[in-house]
Coordinates of C-alpha atoms in Angstrom, one line a residue:
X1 CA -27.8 -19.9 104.6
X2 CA -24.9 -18.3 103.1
X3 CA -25.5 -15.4 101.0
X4 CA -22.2 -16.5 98.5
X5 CA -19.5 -19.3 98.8
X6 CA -16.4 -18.7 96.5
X7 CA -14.9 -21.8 95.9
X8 CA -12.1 -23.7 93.4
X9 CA -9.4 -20.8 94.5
X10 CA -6.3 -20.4 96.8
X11 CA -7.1 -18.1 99.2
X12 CA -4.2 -15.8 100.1
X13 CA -5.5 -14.6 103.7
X14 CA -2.6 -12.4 105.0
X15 CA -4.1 -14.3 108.3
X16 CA -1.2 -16.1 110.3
X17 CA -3.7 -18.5 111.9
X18 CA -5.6 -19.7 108.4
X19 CA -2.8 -18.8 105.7
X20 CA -4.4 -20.8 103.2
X21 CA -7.8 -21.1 102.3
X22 CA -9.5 -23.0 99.5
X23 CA -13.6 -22.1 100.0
X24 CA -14.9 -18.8 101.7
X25 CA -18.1 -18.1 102.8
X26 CA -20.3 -14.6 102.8
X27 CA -23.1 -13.9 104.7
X28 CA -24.4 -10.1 104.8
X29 CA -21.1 -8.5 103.1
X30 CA -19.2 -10.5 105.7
X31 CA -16.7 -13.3 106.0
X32 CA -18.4 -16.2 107.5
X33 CA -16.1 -18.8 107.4
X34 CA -13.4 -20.7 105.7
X35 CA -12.9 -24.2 104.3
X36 CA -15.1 -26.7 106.2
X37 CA -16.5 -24.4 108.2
X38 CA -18.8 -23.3 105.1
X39 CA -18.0 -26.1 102.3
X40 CA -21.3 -28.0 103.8
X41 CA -23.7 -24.7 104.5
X42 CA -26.2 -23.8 101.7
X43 CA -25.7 -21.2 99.8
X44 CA -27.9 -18.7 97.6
X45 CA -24.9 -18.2 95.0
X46 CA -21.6 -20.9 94.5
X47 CA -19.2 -19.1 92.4
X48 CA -16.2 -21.8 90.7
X49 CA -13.5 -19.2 90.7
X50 CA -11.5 -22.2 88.3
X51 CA -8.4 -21.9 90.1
X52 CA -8.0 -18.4 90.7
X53 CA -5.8 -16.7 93.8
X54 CA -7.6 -14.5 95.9
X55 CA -6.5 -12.1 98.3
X56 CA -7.7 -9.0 100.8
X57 CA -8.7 -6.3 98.7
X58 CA -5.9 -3.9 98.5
X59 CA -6.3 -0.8 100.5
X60 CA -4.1 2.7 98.9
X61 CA -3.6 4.3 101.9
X62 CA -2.7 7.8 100.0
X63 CA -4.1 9.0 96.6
X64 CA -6.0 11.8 95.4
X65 CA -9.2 10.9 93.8
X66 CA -10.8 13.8 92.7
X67 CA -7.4 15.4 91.1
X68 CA -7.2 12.0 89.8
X69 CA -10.7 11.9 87.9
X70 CA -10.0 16.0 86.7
X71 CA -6.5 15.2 85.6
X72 CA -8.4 12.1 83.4
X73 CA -10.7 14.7 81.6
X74 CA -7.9 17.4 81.3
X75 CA -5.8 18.2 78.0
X76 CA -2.4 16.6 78.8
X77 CA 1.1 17.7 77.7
X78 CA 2.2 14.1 78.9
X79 CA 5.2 12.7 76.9
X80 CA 6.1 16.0 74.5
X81 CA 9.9 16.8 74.8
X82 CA 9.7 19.9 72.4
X83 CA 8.7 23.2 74.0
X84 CA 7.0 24.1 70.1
X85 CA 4.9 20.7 70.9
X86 CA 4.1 21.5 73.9
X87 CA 2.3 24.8 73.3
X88 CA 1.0 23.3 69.9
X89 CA -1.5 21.5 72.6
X90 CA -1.6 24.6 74.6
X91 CA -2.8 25.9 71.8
X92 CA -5.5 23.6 70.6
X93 CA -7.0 23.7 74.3
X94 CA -7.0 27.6 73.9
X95 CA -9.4 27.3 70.5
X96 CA -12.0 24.9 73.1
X97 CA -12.4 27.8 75.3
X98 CA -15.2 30.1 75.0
X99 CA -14.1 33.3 75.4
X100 CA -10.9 35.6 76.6
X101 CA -10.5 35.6 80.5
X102 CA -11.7 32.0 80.7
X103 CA -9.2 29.7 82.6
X104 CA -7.3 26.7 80.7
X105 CA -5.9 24.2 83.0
X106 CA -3.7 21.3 81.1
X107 CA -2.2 18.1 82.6
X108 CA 1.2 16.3 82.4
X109 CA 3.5 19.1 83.3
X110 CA 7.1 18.3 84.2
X111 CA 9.8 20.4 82.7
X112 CA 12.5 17.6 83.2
X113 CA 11.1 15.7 79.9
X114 CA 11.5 19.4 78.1
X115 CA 15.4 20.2 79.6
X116 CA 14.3 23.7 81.6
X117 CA 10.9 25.0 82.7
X118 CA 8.4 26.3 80.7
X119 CA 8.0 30.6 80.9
X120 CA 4.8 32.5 81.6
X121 CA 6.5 34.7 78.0
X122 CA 6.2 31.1 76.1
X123 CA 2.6 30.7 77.3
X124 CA 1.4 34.0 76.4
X125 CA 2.6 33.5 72.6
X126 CA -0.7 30.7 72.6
X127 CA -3.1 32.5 75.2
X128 CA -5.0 34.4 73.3
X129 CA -6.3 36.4 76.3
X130 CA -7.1 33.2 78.7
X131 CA -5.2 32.8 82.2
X132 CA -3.2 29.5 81.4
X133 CA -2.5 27.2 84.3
X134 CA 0.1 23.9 84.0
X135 CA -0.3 21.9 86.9
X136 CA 3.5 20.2 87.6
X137 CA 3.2 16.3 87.8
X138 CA 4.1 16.3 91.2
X139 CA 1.5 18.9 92.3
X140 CA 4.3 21.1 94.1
X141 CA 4.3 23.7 91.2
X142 CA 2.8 25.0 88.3
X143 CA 3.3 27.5 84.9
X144 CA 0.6 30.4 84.7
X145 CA 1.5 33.4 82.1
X146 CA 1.6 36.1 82.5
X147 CA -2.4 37.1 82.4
X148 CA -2.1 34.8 85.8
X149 CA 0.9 36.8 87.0
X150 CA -1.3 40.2 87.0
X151 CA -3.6 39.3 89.2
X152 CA -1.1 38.0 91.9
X153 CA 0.3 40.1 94.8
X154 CA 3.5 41.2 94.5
X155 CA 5.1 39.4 96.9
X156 CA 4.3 36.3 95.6
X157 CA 7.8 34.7 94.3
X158 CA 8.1 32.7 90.8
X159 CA 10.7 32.4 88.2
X160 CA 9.7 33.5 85.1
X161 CA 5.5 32.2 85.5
X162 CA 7.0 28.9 87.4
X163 CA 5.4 28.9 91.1
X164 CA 5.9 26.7 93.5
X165 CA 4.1 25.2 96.7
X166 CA 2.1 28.5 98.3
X167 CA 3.2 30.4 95.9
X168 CA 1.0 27.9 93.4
X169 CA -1.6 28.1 96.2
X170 CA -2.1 31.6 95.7
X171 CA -2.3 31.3 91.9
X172 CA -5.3 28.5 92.7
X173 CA -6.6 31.1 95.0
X174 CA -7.6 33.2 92.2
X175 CA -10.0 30.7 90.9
X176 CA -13.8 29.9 92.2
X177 CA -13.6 26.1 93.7
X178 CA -15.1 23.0 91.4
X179 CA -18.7 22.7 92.0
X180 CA -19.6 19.3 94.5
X181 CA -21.0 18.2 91.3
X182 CA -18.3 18.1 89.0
X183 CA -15.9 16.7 92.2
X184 CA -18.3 13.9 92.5
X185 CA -18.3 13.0 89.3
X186 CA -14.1 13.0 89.2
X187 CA -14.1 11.1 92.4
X188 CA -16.2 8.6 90.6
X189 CA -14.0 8.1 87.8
X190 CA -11.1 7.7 89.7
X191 CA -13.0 5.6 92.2
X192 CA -13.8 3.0 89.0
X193 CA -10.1 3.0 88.0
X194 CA -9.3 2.6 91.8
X195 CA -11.0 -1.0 91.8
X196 CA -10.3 -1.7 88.1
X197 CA -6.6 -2.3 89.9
X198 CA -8.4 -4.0 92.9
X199 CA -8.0 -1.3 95.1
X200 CA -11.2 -1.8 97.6
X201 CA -10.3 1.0 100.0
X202 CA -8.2 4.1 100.0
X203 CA -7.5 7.2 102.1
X204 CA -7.8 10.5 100.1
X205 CA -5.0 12.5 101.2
X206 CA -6.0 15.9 102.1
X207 CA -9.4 17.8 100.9
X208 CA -10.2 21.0 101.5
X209 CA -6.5 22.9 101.9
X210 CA -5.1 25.7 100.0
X211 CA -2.2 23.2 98.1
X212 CA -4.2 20.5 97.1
X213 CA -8.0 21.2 98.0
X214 CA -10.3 21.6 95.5
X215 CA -12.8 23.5 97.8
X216 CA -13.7 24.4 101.1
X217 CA -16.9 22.0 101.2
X218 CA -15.1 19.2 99.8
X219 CA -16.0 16.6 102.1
X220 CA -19.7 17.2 100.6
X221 CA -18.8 16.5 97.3
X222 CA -17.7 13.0 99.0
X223 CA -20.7 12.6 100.8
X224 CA -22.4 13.5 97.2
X225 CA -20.6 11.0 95.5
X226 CA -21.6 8.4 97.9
X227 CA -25.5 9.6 97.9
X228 CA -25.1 8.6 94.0
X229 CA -23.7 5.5 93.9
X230 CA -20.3 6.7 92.2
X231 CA -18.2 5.4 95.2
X232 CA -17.2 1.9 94.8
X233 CA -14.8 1.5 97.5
X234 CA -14.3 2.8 100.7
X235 CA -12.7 6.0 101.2
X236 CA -11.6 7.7 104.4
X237 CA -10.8 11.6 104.2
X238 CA -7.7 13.1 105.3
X239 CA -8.7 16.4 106.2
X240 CA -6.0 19.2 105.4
X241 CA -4.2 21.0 108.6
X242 CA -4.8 24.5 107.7
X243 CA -8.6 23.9 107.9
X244 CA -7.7 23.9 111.9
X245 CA -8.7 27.5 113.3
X246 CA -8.1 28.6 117.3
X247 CA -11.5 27.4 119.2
X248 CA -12.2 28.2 122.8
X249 CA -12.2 24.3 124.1
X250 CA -12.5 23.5 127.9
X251 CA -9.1 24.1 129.9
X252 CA -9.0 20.0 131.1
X253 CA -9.4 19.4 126.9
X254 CA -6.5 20.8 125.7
X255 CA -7.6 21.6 122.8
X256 CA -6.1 25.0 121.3
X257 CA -7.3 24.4 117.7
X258 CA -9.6 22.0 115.9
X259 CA -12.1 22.0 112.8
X260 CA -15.8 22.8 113.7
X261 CA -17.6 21.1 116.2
X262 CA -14.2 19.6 117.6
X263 CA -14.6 16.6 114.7
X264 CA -11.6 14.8 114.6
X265 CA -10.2 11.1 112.8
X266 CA -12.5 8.1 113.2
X267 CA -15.8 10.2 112.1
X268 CA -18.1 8.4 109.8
X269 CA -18.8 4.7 108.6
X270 CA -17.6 2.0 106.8
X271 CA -17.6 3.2 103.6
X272 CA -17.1 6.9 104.2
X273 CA -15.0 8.2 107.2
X274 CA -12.8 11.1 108.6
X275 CA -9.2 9.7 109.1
X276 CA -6.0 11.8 109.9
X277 CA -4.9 15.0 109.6
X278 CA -2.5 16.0 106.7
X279 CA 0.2 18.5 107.1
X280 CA 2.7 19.6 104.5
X281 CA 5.9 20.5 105.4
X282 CA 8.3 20.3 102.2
X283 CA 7.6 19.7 98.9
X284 CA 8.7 16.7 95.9
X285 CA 11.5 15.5 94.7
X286 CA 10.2 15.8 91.1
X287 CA 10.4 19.4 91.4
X288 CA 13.0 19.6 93.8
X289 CA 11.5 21.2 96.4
X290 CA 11.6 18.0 99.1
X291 CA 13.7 19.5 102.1
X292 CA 17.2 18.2 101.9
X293 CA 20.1 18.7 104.7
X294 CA 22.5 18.6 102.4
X295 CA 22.4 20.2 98.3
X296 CA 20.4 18.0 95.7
X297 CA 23.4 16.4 93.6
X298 CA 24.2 19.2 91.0
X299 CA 22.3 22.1 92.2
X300 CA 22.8 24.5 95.0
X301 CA 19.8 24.3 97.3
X302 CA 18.6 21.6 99.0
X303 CA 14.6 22.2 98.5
X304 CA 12.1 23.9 100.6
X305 CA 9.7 24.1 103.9
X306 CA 6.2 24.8 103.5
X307 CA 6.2 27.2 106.1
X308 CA 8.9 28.5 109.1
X309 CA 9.6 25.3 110.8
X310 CA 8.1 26.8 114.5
X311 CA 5.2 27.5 112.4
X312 CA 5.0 23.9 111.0
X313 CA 5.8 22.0 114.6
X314 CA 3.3 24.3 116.4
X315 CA 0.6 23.2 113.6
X316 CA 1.4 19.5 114.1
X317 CA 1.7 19.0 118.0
X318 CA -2.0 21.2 118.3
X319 CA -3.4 18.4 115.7
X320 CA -2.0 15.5 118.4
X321 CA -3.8 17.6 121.4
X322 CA -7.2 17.6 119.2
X323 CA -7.1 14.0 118.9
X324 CA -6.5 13.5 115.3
X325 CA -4.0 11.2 114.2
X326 CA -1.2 13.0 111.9
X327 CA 0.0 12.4 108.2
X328 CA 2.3 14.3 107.6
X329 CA 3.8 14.7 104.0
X330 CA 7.8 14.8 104.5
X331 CA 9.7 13.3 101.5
X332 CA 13.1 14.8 102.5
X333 CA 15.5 14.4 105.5
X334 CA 15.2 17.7 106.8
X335 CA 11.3 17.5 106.3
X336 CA 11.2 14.0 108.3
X337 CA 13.4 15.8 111.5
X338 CA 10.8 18.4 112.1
X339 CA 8.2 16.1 111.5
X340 CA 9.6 13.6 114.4
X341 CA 11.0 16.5 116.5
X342 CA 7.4 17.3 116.5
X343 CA 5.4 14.0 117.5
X344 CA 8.3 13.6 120.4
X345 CA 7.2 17.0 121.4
X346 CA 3.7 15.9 121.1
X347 CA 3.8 12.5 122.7
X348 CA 5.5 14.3 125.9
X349 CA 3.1 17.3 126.4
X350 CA 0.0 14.2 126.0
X351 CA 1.0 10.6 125.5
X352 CA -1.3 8.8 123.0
X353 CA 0.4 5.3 122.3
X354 CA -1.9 4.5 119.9
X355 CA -2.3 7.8 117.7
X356 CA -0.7 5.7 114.9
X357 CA 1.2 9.1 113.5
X358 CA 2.4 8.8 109.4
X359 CA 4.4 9.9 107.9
X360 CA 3.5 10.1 104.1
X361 CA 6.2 9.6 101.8
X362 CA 8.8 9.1 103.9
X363 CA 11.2 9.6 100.9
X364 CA 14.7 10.3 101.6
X365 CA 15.2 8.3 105.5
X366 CA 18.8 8.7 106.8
X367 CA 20.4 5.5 108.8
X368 CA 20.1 7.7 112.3
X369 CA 16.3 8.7 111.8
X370 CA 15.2 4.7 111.8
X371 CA 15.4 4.1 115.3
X372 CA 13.4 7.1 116.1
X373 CA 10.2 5.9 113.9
X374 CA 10.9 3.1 115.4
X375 CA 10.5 4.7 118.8
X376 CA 7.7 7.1 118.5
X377 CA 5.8 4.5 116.5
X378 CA 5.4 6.4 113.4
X379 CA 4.4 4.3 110.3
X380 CA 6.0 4.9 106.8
X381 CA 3.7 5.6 104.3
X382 CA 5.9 4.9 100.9
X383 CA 5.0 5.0 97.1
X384 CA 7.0 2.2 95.7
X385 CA 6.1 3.1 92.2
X386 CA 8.0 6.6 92.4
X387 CA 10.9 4.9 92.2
X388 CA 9.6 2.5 89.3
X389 CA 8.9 5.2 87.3
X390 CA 11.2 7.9 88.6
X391 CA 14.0 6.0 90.1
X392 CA 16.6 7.1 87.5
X393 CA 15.9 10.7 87.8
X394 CA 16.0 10.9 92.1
X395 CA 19.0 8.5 92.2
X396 CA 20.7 11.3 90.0
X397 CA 19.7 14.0 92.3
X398 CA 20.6 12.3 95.4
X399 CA 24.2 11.0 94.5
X400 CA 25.5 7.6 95.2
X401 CA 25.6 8.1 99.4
X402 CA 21.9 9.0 99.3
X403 CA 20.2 6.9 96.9
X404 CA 20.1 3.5 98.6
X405 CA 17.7 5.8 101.7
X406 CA 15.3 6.8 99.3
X407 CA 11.6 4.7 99.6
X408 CA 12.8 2.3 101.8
X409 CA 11.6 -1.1 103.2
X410 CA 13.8 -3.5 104.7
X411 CA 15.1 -1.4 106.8
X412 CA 11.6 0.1 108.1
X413 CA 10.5 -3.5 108.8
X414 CA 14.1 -4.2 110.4
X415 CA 13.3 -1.4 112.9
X416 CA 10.3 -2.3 113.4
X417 CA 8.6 -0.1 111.8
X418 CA 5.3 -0.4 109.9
X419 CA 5.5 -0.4 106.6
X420 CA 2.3 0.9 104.5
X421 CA 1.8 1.0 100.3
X422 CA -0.2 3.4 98.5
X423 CA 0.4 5.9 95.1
X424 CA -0.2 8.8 95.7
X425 CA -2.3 8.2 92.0
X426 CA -2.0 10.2 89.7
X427 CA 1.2 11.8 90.4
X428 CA 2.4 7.8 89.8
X429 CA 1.1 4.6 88.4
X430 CA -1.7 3.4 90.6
X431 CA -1.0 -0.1 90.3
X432 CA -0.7 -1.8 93.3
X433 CA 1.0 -5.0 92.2
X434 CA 3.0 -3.5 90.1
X435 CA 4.3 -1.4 93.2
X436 CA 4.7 -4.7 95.2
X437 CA 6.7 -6.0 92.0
X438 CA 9.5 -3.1 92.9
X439 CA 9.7 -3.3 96.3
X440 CA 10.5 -7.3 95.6
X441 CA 13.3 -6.2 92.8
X442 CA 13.7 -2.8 93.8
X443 CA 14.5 -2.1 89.5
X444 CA 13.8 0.8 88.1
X445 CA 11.7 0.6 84.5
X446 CA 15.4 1.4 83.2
X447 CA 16.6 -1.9 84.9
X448 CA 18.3 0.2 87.5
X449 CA 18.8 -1.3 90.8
X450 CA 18.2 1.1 93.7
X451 CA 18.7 0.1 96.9
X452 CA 18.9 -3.6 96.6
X453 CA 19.6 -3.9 100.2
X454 CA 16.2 -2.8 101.0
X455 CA 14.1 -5.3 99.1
X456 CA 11.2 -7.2 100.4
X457 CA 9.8 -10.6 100.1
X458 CA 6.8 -10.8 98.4
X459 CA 4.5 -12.0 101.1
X460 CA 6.1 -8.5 103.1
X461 CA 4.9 -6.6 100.3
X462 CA 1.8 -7.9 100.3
X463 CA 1.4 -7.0 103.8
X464 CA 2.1 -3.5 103.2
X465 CA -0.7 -3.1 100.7
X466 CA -3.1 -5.4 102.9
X467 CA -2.5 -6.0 106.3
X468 CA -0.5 -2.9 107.5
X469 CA -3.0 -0.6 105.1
X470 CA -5.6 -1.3 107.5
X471 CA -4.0 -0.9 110.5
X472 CA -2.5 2.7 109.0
X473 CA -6.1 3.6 108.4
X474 CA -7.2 2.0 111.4
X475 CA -9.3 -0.1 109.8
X476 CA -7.7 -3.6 111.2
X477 CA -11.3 -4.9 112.9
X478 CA -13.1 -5.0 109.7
X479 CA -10.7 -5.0 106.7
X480 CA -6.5 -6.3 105.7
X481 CA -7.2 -10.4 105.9
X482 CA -9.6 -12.4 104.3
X483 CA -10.7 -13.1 108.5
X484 CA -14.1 -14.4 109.7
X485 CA -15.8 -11.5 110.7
X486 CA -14.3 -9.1 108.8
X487 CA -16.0 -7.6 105.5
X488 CA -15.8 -9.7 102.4
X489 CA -13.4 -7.1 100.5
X490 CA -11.8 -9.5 98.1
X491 CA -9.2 -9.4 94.4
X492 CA -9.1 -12.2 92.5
X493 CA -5.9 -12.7 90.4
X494 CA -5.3 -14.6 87.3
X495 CA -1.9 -15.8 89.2
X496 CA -0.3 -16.3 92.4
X497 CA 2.4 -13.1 93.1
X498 CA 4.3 -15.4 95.6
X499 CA 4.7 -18.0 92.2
X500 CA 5.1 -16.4 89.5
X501 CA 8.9 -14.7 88.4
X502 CA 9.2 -11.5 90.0
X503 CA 9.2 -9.7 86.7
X504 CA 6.0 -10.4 86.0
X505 CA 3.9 -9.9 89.1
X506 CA 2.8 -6.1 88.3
X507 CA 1.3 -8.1 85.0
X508 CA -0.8 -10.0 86.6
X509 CA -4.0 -9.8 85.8
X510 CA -7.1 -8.5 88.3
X511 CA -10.0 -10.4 87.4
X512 CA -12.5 -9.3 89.7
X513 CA -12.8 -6.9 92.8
X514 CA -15.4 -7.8 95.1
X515 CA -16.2 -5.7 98.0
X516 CA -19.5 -6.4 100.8
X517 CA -19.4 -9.4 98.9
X518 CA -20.5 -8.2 96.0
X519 CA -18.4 -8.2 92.1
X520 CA -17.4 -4.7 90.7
X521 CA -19.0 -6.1 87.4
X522 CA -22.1 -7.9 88.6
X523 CA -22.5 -11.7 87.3
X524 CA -25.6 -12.1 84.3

């Protein structure tokens, strides 16, 4: 007997050999069947989805859940364009705070919406004795004033309270980690919002680092979160590079550094797992410190490395010998030739065909690096909806030659090349559909057009956020296609994307998110 047949919808199955479905069975959080194969069998439960289009849950394969759930509870200067406005909130968040020498940390920071960057002397007019932190939008920077500046070394460089990338680390350095309760309780929020969107799976991209770790035992607070019930969806763990220390490994391993206990991707279960290993090695383009080979338009530099290059290269080719797979974070050109000068150097000192290296972001591709993704089979992890949302700015900053590279897709898929969706929530709109909607139109919110010529079909887009997530995550046995066998992670849609006007696909709305089977909002 079937635990649940769904029935009275068209199944979208991102399955070449049963496109199209009209009934699907369940047994045991599972796929049993399609069409006749379970329209006869009994079933406990027959839900009439009246119409409905269904399709593989949609797997993020980058966000950050737990910044995600503190940035929902944080004051937020989101939206103010006066600097006077801007510290008004400052301000009021100051007056919450129990006493001088407490930390306040607001949200929604980006000084392009103000015309220059805010100054540790314009913070310290509101302070009243607290260390003020502004995390940056992007989370490659932040304003601190100057009660922050104090307790920094001296070597640590900022421009007038603005720091960015380790210099920020250093400045998050100086505070005690979030407890694993209050992280569990974030990840859950942002979890909920997650499948609200009908997101049944993600990858949380990097936990425990210096840049964008919240603390050292992070992966508890995970495991916490789980142990609670607050994780909805499945989550694998990208476990930040500079968590790697020098170990002592037997001379045929090859091993010259690795985490504790030499655990590496693929650790874990279904719902919780360790996936790849992310390394940073330039920053965003929102606060210009992606690595460029050539000057953003208008400015004189052309970003920044996380670290000297050797240092960077050495950090990724010893993750390959561990036996992780690598995501590594390179949104500009420059960043994305040390990152593939790096796996080639890898592959050669130990092949691993089927390492599945990513390269997250991918932002700013030039016509000669294409072939060699292609070649080292690197997958492109993109964020479609930077360029929804911030698509007028970066085409500014790149100049008319550069602008048609940025966030590409048809000419990843072209190459060969897998192409993988995600968000990198919150530092953009989660939405998945309304990311698949701009890589069909490639429009800015303006109307812009950027990059027509690297436009998708719908059904390709689909893929990317289905299909290809899975295989980027390693996941392709058990999740991507609504497949017999597979687990019954499902999102039912109050219209079909591959029917409805292009404008209108990111409005469709998610009705339900079912994952093992079961509805995120349980039937009465």
């Amino acid at each position: 007997m079937l635990c649940t047949r769904l029935t009275n919808a068209r199944f979208l199955t991102m399955d070449p050999d049963h496109p199209v479905a009209h009934d699907v069975g369940i047994w045991q959080g599972r796929i049993a069947g399609l069409d006749e194969a379970v329209t006869s069998l009994p079933a406990r439960e027959v839900i009439d989805l009246q119409g409905a289009t269904v399709l593989p849950g949609f797997i993020d394969a980058h966000v950050h859940l737990a910044w995600t759930g503190f940035k929902e509870n944080t004051p937020s200067i989101a939206g103010r364009t006066r600097i006077d406005d801007v510290l008004e909130v400052v301000a009021e968040a100051v007056t919450r705070t129990p006493a001088p020498g407490d930390w306040v940390s607001i949200a929604g920071y980006d000084q392009r919406a103000l015309g220059r960057h805010l100054t540790a002397a314009d913070l310290d007019k509101v302070s009243d004795g607290r260390k003020i932190f502004l995390l940056h939008d992007s989370g490659h920077g932040c304003v601190v004033n100057t009660a922050v500046l104090d307790l920094l070394p001296a070597d640590v460089p900022h421009e007038n309270g603005f720091l960015a990338e380790q210099a920020m680390g250093a400045a998050r350095a100086l505070r005690l980690p979030h407890s694993q309760e209050d992280l569990a309780e974030a990840i859950g929020r942002a979890a909920r919002t997650c499948v609200a969107e009908g997101v049944t799976a993600c990858a949380e991209a990097g936990i425990g680092g210096r840049l964008f770790g919240h603390s050292p035992v992070e992966l508890g607070a995970y495991q916490l979160a789980r142990d609670k019930g607050l994780l909805p969806l499945r989550v694998q763990l990208m476990v930040s590079g500079d968590r790697l220390s020098p170990v002592l490994a037997h001379e045929t391993d090859g091993i010259p550094r690795a985490l504790d206990l030499g655990l590496r991707t693929g650790f874990g279960d279904d719902r919780l797992s360790v996936g790849a290993l992310k390394i940073y090695t330039d920053g965003g383009m929102m606060a210009r410190t992606a690595a460029l080979t050539s000057p953003y338009e208008g400015l004189d530099h052309t970003g920044q490395l996380q670290d000297d290059p050797e240092t960077l290269a050495d950090l990724i080719v010893d993750g390959h010998l561990a036996g992780w797979q690598l995501a590594v974070h390179a949104i500009g050109d420059r960043a994305a030739d040390l990152a593939l000068d790096a796996f080639d150097r890898a592959q050669r000192l130990r092949p691993r065909p089927e390492a599945r290296h990513r390269i997250e972001h991918a932002g700013l591709i030039r016509p000669d690096q294409l072939p060699r993704f292609a070649r080292l089979g690197v997958s492109a992890v993109i964020q479609p909806n930077f360029l929804r949302y911030f698509g007028d700015d970066y085409a500014s900053i790149m100049g008319e030659e550069r602008a048609p590279w940025m966030y590409r897709g048809r000419a990843f898929l072209d190459h060969g090349i897998p192409l993988v969706g995600s968000s990198d929530r919150p530092v953009a709109d989660g939405s998945p559909l309304r990311a698949v909607q701009f890589m069909v139109e490639r429009a800015s919110a303006s109307g812009q057009l950027i990059g027509p010529d690297e436009a998708v079909t719908v059904d390709e887009a689909l893929h990317a956020y289905t299909v290809a997530g899975a295989h980027a995550c390693h996941w392709e046995d058990s999740l991507g296609s609504l497949t017999p066998g597979k687990r019954a992670d499902l999102v039912v849609l109050g219209d079909d994307p591959r029917r409805v006007d292009t404008s209108r696909i990111g409005d469709i709305e998610v009705v339900e998110t079912y994952v093992d089977g079961r509805p995120s909002r349980p039937r009465v």
